[in-house]
Amino acid sequence: MQDLSSIDPAQRAALTPAQARECFRAGQVLPTAGISAGYAQANLIIVTQELAFDFLLFAQRNPKSCPILGVLEAGEVTSELLAGGDIRTDVPQYFIYENGVKVAEPTDLGGYWRDDLVTFIVGCSFTFESALMDEGIKVAHIEQNVNVPMYKTTRRSNSAGSLSGPMVVSMRPIPASQVADAVRITSRYPAVHGAPVHIGNPEELGIKDLSTPDFGDAVQIPAGHIPVFWACGVTPQAAVMESKPALAIGHAPGHMLITNARDSQYQVP
Amino acid sequence: MQDLSSIDPAQRAALTPAQARECFRAGQVLPTAGISAGYAQANLIIVTQELAFDFLLFAQRNPKSCPILGVLEAGEVTSELLAGGDIRTDVPQYFIYENGVKVAEPTDLGGYWRDDLVTFIVGCSFTFESALMDEGIKVAHIEQNVNVPMYKTTRRSNSAGSLSGPMVVSMRPIPASQVADAVRITSRYPAVHGAPVHIGNPEELGIKDLSTPDFGDAVQIPAGHIPVFWACGVTPQAAVMESKPALAIGHAPGHMLITNARDSQYQVP
């Protein structure tokens, strides 16, 4: 097994999803951007059966922030997307919420798993980052080797049943000359957040200071770069914080499930 | 109020959705193809709260047959799509299923409505028929003034929880020279079944005789026309028949909810 923190970016990119998940299963913890290039990464939200309809409806009503790639029904711990992996162990780090408050950040769900839990696997914008880089658009947080910056906004998600909350966005600074290309490229990936929701004016989203993200790390914004915002799969966790269900489980932002689905599978013409 | 059975096709096409729903609320019963041209028509499936997650997951896993346009949460009877109408009265005719068996075909839900019922409004291929006709492709069942023919197939839907069943398809005969155009045009409407699922070989779908549809009416197939099949929003009712929940309610096939959404709203570039 590789030590992910000591290998170089090219080696991380070359890992198969199964190799990467093996590292996480063994307890290694780090952001997953750039690992297993070409394979779709995914957000996680796990709720009890009673809340499952409300969440699936929340996702249906907020397709840009919550595009569903797969659902494990109550008690299921694996699916095709994981190719025999185990949802309880194969994500680098999990966030446990009780009554909307984060109470633990374990690296596996051993003590928390229950057979009435339903798992939603939600698309992640990391999926289109390879496509951006392939067309010569640099991704700042990968270049700077930090986690992507994410922000709670003042824009509301459409509520569903007991669930409501703000939209969360990820941000990538893009050279002004490449913003149109970034829109064109990412709009071809509607299953992983698709086109940006906002370009260039963080104040309008209620973001006062780009250097203090709510999740992930700040990135340096080079001169002449425009901040571009995509809907983010951490949005369900923001709804959990506001709506306070008894129990919910997410991934640690930026620390994603690496699936066996190819990024290209989510591209539309 | 108009008598829908006595007015000509141009007059039916010119009715507003509110005018059409008023006729159905008053108890008029007829297939809705061609009524309120330019407005989206929709399939209906209504289930109890306990079954609501299974059905929404069924829809998520079968997006071609069950594209969700809207959901009325438990006890809700109206929404933006109806613009103040009432889901219990505004569809021409309903099918009531108990334990998978159709037990009644009322024109309103007065005696059947319960406050724990959740309503799913599902896209309908009637939405793209205006687009087909606008580009010179005749729609046989409108020309022949009958209901669209629908068939249960041997192709299985992806199951979800307690729900499983066959895919149902609608069929339109298209001149061979226009089949490619029909694919191109309908593929731009993914929210209302999108591109065909099958072109030209009914036997492969397990359809033995096109002249005996499972729902709706047979249409004459002119020489040189190819039968083209689209996934159909009656698929949920086929799952109800097979999966036998205690209660479920659908629309009478071809007798749709006429919404206030414009067809063009569901078109993608």
Coordinates of C-alpha atoms in Angstrom, one line a residue:
Chain A
M1 CA 0.0 0.0 0.0
Q2 CA 1.2 3.5 -0.9
D3 CA 1.7 6.3 1.6
L4 CA -0.4 8.9 -0.1
S5 CA 1.3 11.9 1.7
S6 CA 4.8 10.9 0.5
I7 CA 4.2 10.2 -3.2
D8 CA 4.2 12.8 -6.0
P9 CA 1.1 14.1 -7.8
A10 CA 1.7 12.0 -10.9
Q11 CA 1.8 8.8 -8.7
R12 CA -1.4 9.9 -6.9
A13 CA -3.1 10.4 -10.2
A14 CA -2.1 7.0 -11.4
L15 CA -3.6 5.0 -8.5
T16 CA -6.6 2.9 -9.3
P17 CA -9.8 3.6 -7.3
A18 CA -9.4 0.3 -5.5
Q19 CA -5.8 1.2 -4.5
A20 CA -6.9 4.6 -3.3
R21 CA -9.8 3.2 -1.3
E22 CA -7.4 0.7 0.3
C23 CA -5.3 3.5 1.6
F24 CA -8.4 5.2 3.1
R25 CA -9.7 2.0 4.6
A26 CA -6.3 1.7 6.4
G27 CA -6.9 5.1 7.9
Q28 CA -4.9 7.5 5.7
V29 CA -6.5 11.0 5.7
L30 CA -6.0 13.6 3.0
P31 CA -8.0 15.6 0.4
T32 CA -8.7 13.5 -2.6
A33 CA -8.4 16.1 -5.4
G34 CA -6.0 14.8 -8.0
I35 CA -6.1 11.1 -6.9
S36 CA -7.1 8.4 -9.4
A37 CA -7.3 10.8 -12.3
G38 CA -10.2 10.1 -14.7
Y39 CA -12.4 8.4 -12.0
A40 CA -15.4 10.2 -10.5
Q41 CA -15.2 11.3 -6.9
A42 CA -18.4 11.8 -4.9
N43 CA -19.9 13.5 -1.9
L44 CA -21.6 11.4 0.8
I45 CA -24.7 12.0 2.8
I46 CA -26.1 9.2 5.0
V47 CA -29.5 9.6 6.8
T48 CA -31.9 7.3 8.6
Q49 CA -34.8 5.7 6.7
E50 CA -37.3 8.2 8.1
L51 CA -35.4 11.1 6.6
A52 CA -34.6 9.4 3.3
F53 CA -37.6 10.7 1.4
D54 CA -37.0 14.2 2.5
F55 CA -33.4 14.0 1.4
L56 CA -34.1 12.5 -2.0
L57 CA -36.7 15.1 -2.6
F58 CA -34.2 17.8 -1.5
A59 CA -31.8 16.4 -4.1
Q60 CA -34.5 16.3 -6.8
R61 CA -35.3 20.0 -6.1
N62 CA -31.7 21.1 -6.0
P63 CA -30.1 19.2 -8.9
K64 CA -27.2 21.5 -9.3
S65 CA -25.9 21.1 -5.7
C66 CA -27.1 17.6 -5.1
P67 CA -26.8 15.5 -8.3
I68 CA -27.5 11.9 -7.2
L69 CA -25.1 9.3 -8.7
G70 CA -26.3 6.4 -6.7
V71 CA -28.3 5.4 -3.6
L72 CA -27.6 2.5 -1.2
E73 CA -30.9 1.4 0.3
A74 CA -31.3 0.9 4.0
G75 CA -28.5 -1.3 5.4
E76 CA -26.6 -1.7 2.1
V77 CA -22.9 -1.0 2.3
T78 CA -21.7 -1.4 -1.2
S79 CA -22.7 -1.0 -4.9
E80 CA -21.4 -1.0 -8.4
L81 CA -20.0 2.4 -7.9
L82 CA -17.7 1.0 -5.2
A83 CA -17.0 -2.2 -7.0
G84 CA -17.1 -4.3 -3.8
G85 CA -15.7 -1.6 -1.5
D86 CA -17.4 -0.7 1.8
I87 CA -19.1 2.7 2.3
R88 CA -18.4 2.5 6.1
T89 CA -14.6 2.5 5.6
D90 CA -13.6 3.6 2.2
V91 CA -13.9 7.4 2.5
P92 CA -10.9 9.1 4.1
Q93 CA -12.9 10.9 6.8
Y94 CA -16.5 11.2 7.9
F95 CA -18.4 13.9 9.8
I96 CA -21.0 12.7 12.3
Y97 CA -23.9 15.2 13.0
E98 CA -26.3 14.8 15.9
N99 CA -29.1 17.3 16.0
G100 CA -27.2 19.4 13.5
V101 CA -24.0 19.6 15.5
K102 CA -20.8 17.9 14.3
V103 CA -19.9 15.5 17.2
A104 CA -17.1 13.4 15.6
E105 CA -14.8 13.1 12.6
P106 CA -13.9 9.4 12.5
T107 CA -12.0 7.7 9.7
D108 CA -14.5 4.8 9.6
L109 CA -18.2 4.4 10.6
G110 CA -17.6 1.2 12.7
G111 CA -19.3 2.6 15.8
Y112 CA -21.9 4.6 14.1
W113 CA -23.3 2.3 11.4
R114 CA -27.0 1.2 11.7
D115 CA -29.0 -1.0 9.4
D116 CA -31.6 1.7 8.9
L117 CA -29.1 4.1 7.3
V118 CA -29.6 5.1 3.6
T119 CA -26.6 6.4 1.7
F120 CA -26.7 9.0 -1.0
I121 CA -23.7 9.3 -3.4
V122 CA -23.7 12.8 -4.8
G123 CA -21.6 14.1 -7.7
C124 CA -18.5 16.2 -7.1
S125 CA -16.9 18.9 -9.1
F126 CA -13.5 17.2 -8.8
T127 CA -14.9 15.1 -11.7
F128 CA -14.6 18.0 -14.2
E129 CA -11.2 19.2 -13.0
S130 CA -9.4 16.7 -15.2
A131 CA -11.4 18.1 -18.2
L132 CA -10.4 21.6 -17.2
M133 CA -6.8 20.7 -16.9
D134 CA -6.8 18.8 -20.2
E135 CA -7.9 22.0 -21.9
G136 CA -5.1 24.0 -20.3
I137 CA -7.0 25.6 -17.4
K138 CA -5.0 25.3 -14.2
V139 CA -6.9 24.3 -11.0
A140 CA -5.5 26.5 -8.2
H141 CA -6.1 24.2 -5.3
I142 CA -4.3 21.3 -7.1
E143 CA -1.4 23.6 -8.1
Q144 CA -1.2 24.8 -4.5
N145 CA -1.6 21.3 -3.1
V146 CA -4.5 22.3 -0.7
N147 CA -8.2 21.4 -0.3
V148 CA -10.7 23.3 -2.5
P149 CA -12.2 26.3 -0.8
M150 CA -16.0 26.1 -0.1
Y151 CA -18.4 28.7 1.2
K152 CA -21.9 28.9 2.6
T153 CA -23.8 31.4 0.6
T154 CA -26.9 33.6 1.3
R155 CA -28.7 31.8 -1.6
R156 CA -31.2 29.3 -0.2
S157 CA -31.7 25.8 -1.4
N158 CA -35.2 24.7 -2.3
S159 CA -36.5 23.1 0.9
A160 CA -38.1 19.6 1.0
G161 CA -40.0 18.2 4.0
S162 CA -38.0 18.8 7.1
L163 CA -34.8 19.9 5.2
S164 CA -33.8 23.5 4.4
G165 CA -30.5 25.4 4.3
P166 CA -28.1 27.5 2.3
M167 CA -26.4 26.6 -1.0
V168 CA -22.7 25.8 -0.5
V169 CA -20.3 26.6 -3.4
S170 CA -16.8 25.7 -4.3
M171 CA -14.5 28.3 -5.8
R172 CA -11.8 28.1 -8.5
P173 CA -10.0 31.3 -9.6
I174 CA -9.8 31.3 -13.4
P175 CA -7.9 33.6 -15.7
A176 CA -10.3 36.1 -17.3
S177 CA -9.4 34.8 -20.8
Q178 CA -10.4 31.3 -19.8
V179 CA -13.7 31.8 -17.9
A180 CA -15.8 31.2 -21.0
D181 CA -14.0 28.0 -21.6
A182 CA -14.4 26.9 -18.0
V183 CA -18.2 27.4 -18.4
R184 CA -18.3 25.6 -21.7
I185 CA -16.3 22.6 -20.4
T186 CA -18.1 22.2 -17.0
S187 CA -21.6 22.7 -18.6
R188 CA -21.0 19.3 -20.2
Y189 CA -21.0 17.6 -16.8
P190 CA -24.5 18.3 -15.4
A191 CA -24.3 15.2 -13.1
V192 CA -21.4 16.7 -11.2
H193 CA -22.7 20.2 -10.7
G194 CA -22.4 21.4 -14.3
A195 CA -21.9 25.0 -15.2
P196 CA -21.0 27.6 -12.6
V197 CA -23.8 29.2 -10.5
H198 CA -21.9 32.5 -10.2
I199 CA -19.0 34.3 -11.8
G200 CA -17.0 37.1 -10.3
N201 CA -18.9 38.8 -7.5
P202 CA -18.6 37.0 -4.2
E203 CA -20.5 39.7 -2.3
E204 CA -23.7 38.9 -4.2
L205 CA -23.5 35.4 -2.7
G206 CA -22.9 36.8 0.7
I207 CA -19.2 35.8 0.8
K208 CA -17.4 38.6 2.5
D209 CA -13.9 37.3 2.5
L210 CA -12.6 34.7 0.0
S211 CA -9.6 34.0 2.3
T212 CA -11.7 32.5 5.1
P213 CA -13.7 29.6 3.5
D214 CA -16.3 27.8 5.6
F215 CA -14.9 24.4 4.5
G216 CA -11.5 23.5 2.9
D217 CA -8.6 25.8 2.5
A218 CA -8.1 29.3 1.1
V219 CA -6.3 29.5 -2.2
Q220 CA -4.1 32.4 -3.5
I221 CA -5.9 34.2 -6.3
P222 CA -3.4 35.4 -8.9
A223 CA -3.8 38.8 -10.5
G224 CA -6.2 38.8 -13.4
H225 CA -8.1 35.7 -12.2
I226 CA -11.8 35.8 -11.6
P227 CA -13.4 33.8 -8.8
V228 CA -15.8 31.2 -10.3
F229 CA -18.3 29.4 -8.1
W230 CA -19.9 26.0 -8.6
A231 CA -22.7 24.5 -6.6
C232 CA -21.2 22.1 -4.1
G233 CA -22.1 18.7 -2.7
V234 CA -21.5 19.9 0.9
T235 CA -24.9 21.6 0.5
P236 CA -26.7 18.6 2.2
Q237 CA -24.4 19.0 5.2
A238 CA -25.4 22.7 5.5
A239 CA -29.0 21.6 5.4
V240 CA -28.3 19.1 8.2
M241 CA -26.7 21.8 10.3
E242 CA -29.8 24.0 9.9
S243 CA -32.5 21.4 10.0
K244 CA -31.0 19.4 12.9
P245 CA -32.1 15.8 12.3
A246 CA -31.2 13.4 15.1
L247 CA -28.5 11.8 13.1
A248 CA -26.8 12.4 9.7
I249 CA -23.4 11.5 8.4
G250 CA -21.3 13.2 5.6
H251 CA -17.8 13.1 4.3
A252 CA -15.2 15.5 5.5
P253 CA -15.4 18.2 2.8
G254 CA -12.7 17.6 0.1
H255 CA -12.2 14.1 1.3
M256 CA -14.3 12.2 -1.2
L257 CA -15.5 8.7 -2.1
I258 CA -13.4 7.7 -5.1
T259 CA -15.8 5.6 -7.3
N260 CA -15.1 3.2 -10.1
A261 CA -17.1 5.3 -12.5
R262 CA -15.2 7.1 -15.2
D263 CA -15.4 10.9 -15.3
S264 CA -16.2 10.6 -19.0
Q265 CA -19.4 8.6 -18.2
Y266 CA -20.9 11.8 -16.9
Q267 CA -20.2 13.9 -19.9
V268 CA -23.0 14.9 -22.2
P269 CA -22.5 16.1 -25.8
Chain B
M1 CA -67.1 26.3 -20.3
Q2 CA -66.4 24.4 -23.6
D3 CA -67.7 21.0 -24.5
L4 CA -64.3 19.4 -25.4
S5 CA -65.9 16.6 -27.4
S6 CA -67.7 19.0 -29.8
I7 CA -65.0 21.6 -30.6
D8 CA -62.5 21.2 -33.4
P9 CA -58.7 20.4 -32.9
A10 CA -57.7 24.1 -33.4
Q11 CA -60.1 25.2 -30.7
R12 CA -58.8 22.4 -28.3
A13 CA -55.2 23.5 -29.0
A14 CA -56.1 27.1 -28.2
L15 CA -57.5 26.4 -24.7
T16 CA -55.5 27.7 -21.8
P17 CA -54.4 25.1 -19.2
A18 CA -56.8 26.7 -16.7
Q19 CA -59.7 26.4 -19.2
A20 CA -58.9 22.8 -19.9
R21 CA -58.6 21.9 -16.2
E22 CA -62.0 23.5 -15.6
C23 CA -63.5 21.1 -18.1
F24 CA -62.0 18.1 -16.4
R25 CA -63.0 19.4 -13.0
A26 CA -66.5 19.5 -14.3
G27 CA -66.3 15.8 -15.2
Q28 CA -65.5 15.8 -18.9
V29 CA -63.4 12.8 -19.9
L30 CA -61.3 12.5 -23.0
P31 CA -57.6 11.9 -24.0
T32 CA -55.6 15.2 -23.7
A33 CA -53.2 15.0 -26.7
G34 CA -53.5 18.2 -28.7
I35 CA -55.2 20.2 -25.9
S36 CA -53.6 23.4 -24.8
A37 CA -50.8 23.3 -27.3
G38 CA -47.4 24.5 -26.0
Y39 CA -48.2 23.5 -22.4
A40 CA -46.6 20.5 -20.7
Q41 CA -48.9 17.6 -20.0
A42 CA -47.9 15.2 -17.2
N43 CA -48.4 11.7 -15.8
L44 CA -49.6 11.2 -12.3
I45 CA -48.7 8.7 -9.6
I46 CA -49.9 9.1 -6.0
V47 CA -48.7 6.9 -3.2
T48 CA -48.8 6.8 0.6
Q49 CA -46.0 8.4 2.6
E50 CA -44.5 5.0 3.5
L51 CA -44.1 4.2 -0.2
A52 CA -42.9 7.7 -1.2
F53 CA -39.2 7.1 -0.8
D54 CA -39.3 3.8 -2.8
F55 CA -41.2 5.6 -5.6
L56 CA -38.9 8.6 -5.7
L57 CA -35.9 6.2 -5.8
F58 CA -37.6 4.2 -8.6
A59 CA -37.9 7.5 -10.6
Q60 CA -34.3 8.4 -9.9
R61 CA -33.2 5.0 -11.2
N62 CA -35.5 5.1 -14.2
P63 CA -35.1 8.7 -15.5
K64 CA -36.2 8.0 -19.0
S65 CA -39.6 6.5 -18.0
C66 CA -40.1 8.5 -14.8
P67 CA -38.8 12.1 -15.2
I68 CA -40.1 14.0 -12.2
L69 CA -41.4 17.5 -13.0
G70 CA -42.7 18.1 -9.5
V71 CA -43.7 16.6 -6.2
L72 CA -46.6 17.5 -3.9
E73 CA -45.6 16.6 -0.3
A74 CA -48.0 14.6 1.9
G75 CA -51.4 16.2 1.9
E76 CA -50.6 19.0 -0.6
V77 CA -53.1 19.3 -3.4
T78 CA -51.7 22.1 -5.5
S79 CA -48.4 23.7 -6.7
E80 CA -47.0 26.1 -9.1
L81 CA -47.4 23.6 -11.9
L82 CA -51.1 23.6 -11.4
A83 CA -51.3 27.4 -10.8
G84 CA -53.9 27.0 -8.0
G85 CA -55.7 24.0 -9.5
D86 CA -56.4 20.9 -7.5
I87 CA -54.7 17.6 -8.1
R88 CA -57.8 15.8 -6.8
T89 CA -60.2 17.0 -9.5
D90 CA -58.2 18.5 -12.4
V91 CA -57.2 15.3 -14.3
P92 CA -59.8 13.9 -16.6
Q93 CA -59.8 10.5 -15.1
Y94 CA -58.0 8.5 -12.4
F95 CA -57.2 4.9 -11.9
I96 CA -57.3 3.6 -8.3
Y97 CA -55.2 0.5 -7.5
E98 CA -55.6 -1.6 -4.4
N99 CA -53.0 -4.3 -3.9
G100 CA -52.0 -3.9 -7.5
V101 CA -55.5 -4.3 -8.9
K102 CA -57.5 -1.5 -10.5
V103 CA -60.6 -1.1 -8.5
A104 CA -62.1 2.1 -9.8
E105 CA -61.8 4.8 -12.6
P106 CA -63.3 7.9 -11.0
T107 CA -63.2 11.4 -12.5
D108 CA -62.2 12.9 -9.2
L109 CA -60.5 11.7 -6.0
G110 CA -63.1 12.9 -3.6
G111 CA -63.7 9.6 -1.8
Y112 CA -60.1 8.4 -2.1
W113 CA -58.0 11.3 -0.9
R114 CA -56.0 11.0 2.3
D115 CA -53.7 13.5 3.9
D116 CA -50.8 11.0 3.8
L117 CA -50.8 10.9 0.0
V118 CA -47.7 12.1 -1.9
T119 CA -48.2 13.1 -5.5
F120 CA -45.5 12.7 -8.2
I121 CA -46.0 14.7 -11.4
V122 CA -44.1 12.9 -14.2
G123 CA -43.1 14.2 -17.6
C124 CA -45.1 13.1 -20.6
S125 CA -44.1 12.6 -24.3
F126 CA -47.1 14.7 -25.4
T127 CA -44.8 17.6 -24.5
F128 CA -42.6 17.0 -27.5
E129 CA -45.4 16.3 -30.0
S130 CA -45.8 20.0 -30.8
A131 CA -42.1 20.2 -31.5
L132 CA -42.4 17.2 -33.8
M133 CA -45.4 18.7 -35.7
D134 CA -43.6 22.1 -35.9
E135 CA -40.9 20.4 -37.9
G136 CA -43.4 18.6 -40.2
I137 CA -43.5 15.2 -38.5
K138 CA -47.1 14.1 -38.3
V139 CA -48.3 12.4 -35.1
A140 CA -50.5 9.5 -36.0
H141 CA -52.7 9.4 -33.0
I142 CA -53.5 13.1 -33.2
E143 CA -54.2 12.8 -37.0
Q144 CA -56.4 9.8 -36.3
N145 CA -58.0 11.4 -33.3
V146 CA -57.4 8.5 -30.9
N147 CA -55.4 7.9 -27.7
V148 CA -51.6 7.2 -28.1
P149 CA -50.9 3.4 -28.1
M150 CA -48.9 2.1 -25.1
Y151 CA -47.4 -1.3 -24.5
K152 CA -45.9 -3.2 -21.6
T153 CA -42.5 -4.5 -22.7
T154 CA -40.2 -7.4 -21.6
R155 CA -37.6 -4.8 -20.6
R156 CA -37.3 -4.4 -16.9
S157 CA -37.3 -1.2 -15.0
N158 CA -34.5 -0.8 -12.4
S159 CA -36.2 -1.8 -9.1
A160 CA -36.1 0.3 -5.9
G161 CA -37.2 -0.9 -2.5
S162 CA -40.5 -2.7 -2.8
L163 CA -41.1 -1.5 -6.4
S164 CA -40.3 -3.4 -9.6
G165 CA -42.0 -3.9 -13.0
P166 CA -41.7 -3.7 -16.7
M167 CA -40.9 -0.6 -18.8
V168 CA -44.0 0.7 -20.6
V169 CA -43.5 2.5 -24.0
S170 CA -45.6 4.7 -26.2
M171 CA -45.4 4.2 -30.0
R172 CA -45.6 6.7 -32.9
P173 CA -45.2 5.5 -36.5
I174 CA -42.7 7.8 -38.3
P175 CA -41.9 7.9 -42.0
A176 CA -38.5 6.3 -42.5
S177 CA -37.1 9.5 -43.9
Q178 CA -38.0 11.4 -40.7
V179 CA -36.9 8.9 -38.0
A180 CA -33.5 10.6 -37.6
D181 CA -35.3 14.0 -37.2
A182 CA -37.6 12.5 -34.6
V183 CA -34.7 11.3 -32.6
R184 CA -32.9 14.6 -32.9
I185 CA -35.9 16.6 -31.9
T186 CA -37.1 14.5 -28.9
S187 CA -33.5 14.1 -27.5
R188 CA -33.7 17.8 -26.7
Y189 CA -36.5 17.1 -24.2
P190 CA -34.9 14.8 -21.6
A191 CA -37.4 15.8 -18.9
V192 CA -40.2 14.4 -20.9
H193 CA -38.8 11.0 -21.9
G194 CA -36.2 12.3 -24.4
A195 CA -34.9 10.2 -27.2
P196 CA -36.6 7.0 -28.2
V197 CA -35.6 3.8 -26.4
H198 CA -36.2 1.6 -29.4
I199 CA -36.7 2.0 -33.1
G200 CA -38.3 -0.4 -35.5
N201 CA -38.4 -3.9 -34.0
P202 CA -41.3 -4.4 -31.6
E203 CA -40.5 -8.1 -31.2
E204 CA -37.3 -7.3 -29.3
L205 CA -39.4 -5.4 -26.7
G206 CA -41.7 -8.4 -26.4
I207 CA -44.5 -6.7 -28.3
K208 CA -46.2 -9.3 -30.4
D209 CA -49.0 -7.3 -32.0
L210 CA -49.0 -3.5 -32.4
S211 CA -52.7 -3.6 -33.0
T212 CA -53.5 -4.6 -29.5
P213 CA -51.8 -2.0 -27.2
D214 CA -52.0 -2.6 -23.4
F215 CA -53.1 1.0 -22.8
G216 CA -54.7 3.6 -25.2
D217 CA -55.8 2.8 -28.8
A218 CA -54.2 1.2 -31.8
V219 CA -53.2 3.5 -34.6
Q220 CA -53.0 2.6 -38.3
I221 CA -49.4 2.4 -39.5
P222 CA -49.1 3.8 -43.0
A223 CA -46.8 2.0 -45.5
G224 CA -43.1 3.1 -45.2
H225 CA -43.6 4.1 -41.5
I226 CA -41.3 2.7 -38.8
P227 CA -42.7 2.2 -35.3
V228 CA -40.7 4.3 -32.9
F229 CA -40.9 3.7 -29.1
W230 CA -40.5 6.2 -26.3
A231 CA -40.3 5.3 -22.5
C232 CA -43.7 6.1 -21.0
G233 CA -45.0 7.6 -17.8
V234 CA -47.4 4.8 -17.3
T235 CA -44.4 2.7 -16.2
P236 CA -45.1 3.5 -12.5
Q237 CA -48.6 2.0 -12.9
A238 CA -47.1 -1.1 -14.3
A239 CA -44.8 -1.3 -11.2
V240 CA -47.8 -0.8 -9.0
M241 CA -49.6 -3.7 -10.7
E242 CA -46.6 -6.0 -10.2
S243 CA -45.5 -4.8 -6.7
K244 CA -49.0 -4.6 -5.2
P245 CA -48.9 -1.8 -2.7
A246 CA -52.0 -1.4 -0.6
L247 CA -53.0 1.8 -2.4
A248 CA -51.8 3.8 -5.4
I249 CA -53.5 6.2 -7.7
G250 CA -52.6 7.0 -11.3
H251 CA -54.1 8.9 -14.2
A252 CA -56.1 7.1 -16.9
P253 CA -53.4 6.6 -19.6
G254 CA -53.5 9.4 -22.2
H255 CA -55.7 11.5 -19.9
M256 CA -53.1 13.7 -18.5
L257 CA -52.7 16.6 -16.1
I258 CA -52.3 19.8 -18.2
T259 CA -49.8 22.0 -16.4
N260 CA -49.0 25.7 -16.6
A261 CA -45.4 24.9 -17.6
R262 CA -44.5 25.7 -21.1
D263 CA -43.2 22.8 -23.3
S264 CA -40.3 25.0 -24.2
Q265 CA -39.2 25.2 -20.6
Y266 CA -38.1 21.5 -20.8
Q267 CA -36.0 21.9 -24.0
V268 CA -32.2 21.7 -23.7
P269 CA -29.8 23.1 -26.3

